[in-house]
Short mmCIF file of C-alpha atoms in Angstrom, two decimals:
data_model
loop_
_atom_site.label_atom_id
_atom_site.label_comp_id
_atom_site.label_asym_id
_atom_site.label_seq_id
_atom_site.Cartn_x
_atom_site.Cartn_y
_atom_site.Cartn_z
CA MET A 6 26.02 -0.03 -19.34
CA ASN A 7 28.10 -2.66 -21.09
CA GLY A 8 26.83 -5.87 -22.69
CA ASN A 9 26.50 -7.62 -19.30
CA GLY A 10 24.14 -5.11 -17.92
CA TYR A 11 26.59 -3.38 -15.59
CA ARG A 12 27.28 0.32 -15.81
CA TYR A 13 31.05 0.11 -15.37
CA LYS A 14 33.36 -0.05 -18.38
CA ALA A 15 36.75 -1.74 -18.03
CA THR A 16 39.34 0.54 -19.48
CA GLU A 17 42.97 1.13 -18.78
CA THR A 18 42.21 4.14 -16.54
CA SER A 19 39.71 2.40 -14.30
CA THR A 20 41.13 0.80 -11.23
CA MET A 21 40.11 -2.48 -9.61
CA PHE A 22 38.64 -0.53 -6.67
CA ASN A 23 36.33 1.45 -8.94
CA LEU A 24 35.20 -1.68 -10.67
CA ILE A 25 34.50 -3.53 -7.38
CA SER A 26 32.77 -0.54 -5.75
CA THR A 27 30.57 0.12 -8.73
CA TYR A 28 29.73 -3.57 -8.96
CA ILE A 29 28.84 -3.69 -5.27
CA ALA A 30 26.77 -0.51 -5.57
CA ASP A 31 24.83 -1.90 -8.48
CA HIS A 32 24.04 -5.07 -6.54
CA VAL A 33 23.06 -3.17 -3.37
CA ILE A 34 20.73 -1.01 -5.44
CA SER A 35 19.16 -4.11 -7.06
CA ILE A 36 18.78 -5.78 -3.60
CA GLU A 37 17.12 -2.62 -2.22
CA GLN A 38 14.78 -2.47 -5.22
CA GLU A 39 13.91 -6.20 -4.68
CA LYS A 40 13.22 -5.53 -0.93
CA ASN A 41 11.00 -2.56 -1.73
CA SER A 42 9.01 -4.54 -4.24
CA GLN A 43 8.54 -7.35 -1.74
CA LYS A 44 7.48 -4.85 0.94
CA ARG A 45 4.89 -3.46 -1.48
CA VAL A 46 3.57 -6.91 -2.18
CA LEU A 47 3.53 -7.76 1.54
CA SER A 48 1.71 -4.57 2.49
CA TYR A 49 -0.83 -5.19 -0.26
CA GLN A 50 -1.41 -8.75 1.00
CA THR A 51 -1.72 -7.70 4.64
CA THR A 52 -4.11 -4.86 3.91
CA ASN A 53 -6.39 -7.09 1.87
CA THR A 54 -6.67 -9.97 4.34
CA PHE A 55 -8.91 -10.18 7.36
CA LYS A 56 -7.09 -10.35 10.65
CA PRO A 57 -9.29 -10.47 13.73
CA SER A 58 -7.96 -8.06 16.30
CA SER A 59 -8.25 -8.48 20.04
CA ASN A 60 -10.98 -5.71 20.14
CA TYR A 61 -13.02 -7.70 17.56
CA ILE A 62 -12.70 -10.94 19.59
CA THR A 63 -13.59 -9.08 22.82
CA SER A 64 -16.71 -7.40 21.28
CA LEU A 65 -17.77 -10.74 19.84
CA PHE A 66 -17.45 -12.36 23.21
CA LYS A 67 -19.50 -9.59 24.88
CA PHE A 68 -22.13 -9.86 22.15
CA CYS A 69 -22.42 -13.63 22.79
CA LEU A 70 -22.75 -13.03 26.54
CA SER A 71 -25.42 -10.47 26.00
CA VAL A 72 -27.40 -12.77 23.69
CA GLN A 73 -27.14 -15.52 26.26
CA PHE A 74 -28.28 -13.20 28.98
CA CYS A 75 -31.33 -12.08 26.89
CA CYS A 76 -32.24 -15.72 26.22
CA TYR A 77 -31.96 -16.39 29.95
CA LEU A 78 -34.33 -13.45 30.75
CA ILE A 79 -36.82 -14.41 27.96
CA ARG A 80 -36.76 -18.04 29.17
CA GLY A 81 -37.39 -16.89 32.82
CA ARG A 82 -40.26 -14.69 31.66
CA LEU A 83 -41.83 -17.48 29.60
CA ASN A 84 -41.54 -19.88 32.46
CA SER A 85 -43.22 -17.41 34.85
CA PHE A 86 -45.90 -16.74 32.26
CA VAL A 87 -46.62 -20.48 31.77
CA LYS A 88 -46.79 -21.15 35.59
CA ASN A 89 -49.36 -18.43 36.03
#
C-alpha cells in the first residue's frame, strides 16, 4: 500500500487501466466488508429482539377464549348452585 492506503503503486510500467481496476476492486472489497458487517449487526439485532409470530398471536387468542369459556362455565355452575 502507498501512503494513501491503496495497494497500487504508480510507476511508469503501470497503465491507467491497472490503476483504475485496482482502485475499483479495493472499493468493491471495502463496500462488501461494510455490507457484511452491517448484516452481522442486523442479524444480531433481529435475533435479540422479540417479534410475535402469527402462531404466538393465535395461541394467545385461543388461550383467552378458553379462559373466557372456563369463566362462563364456572359462573353458570355458581348461579345454579346459588339458585338451589
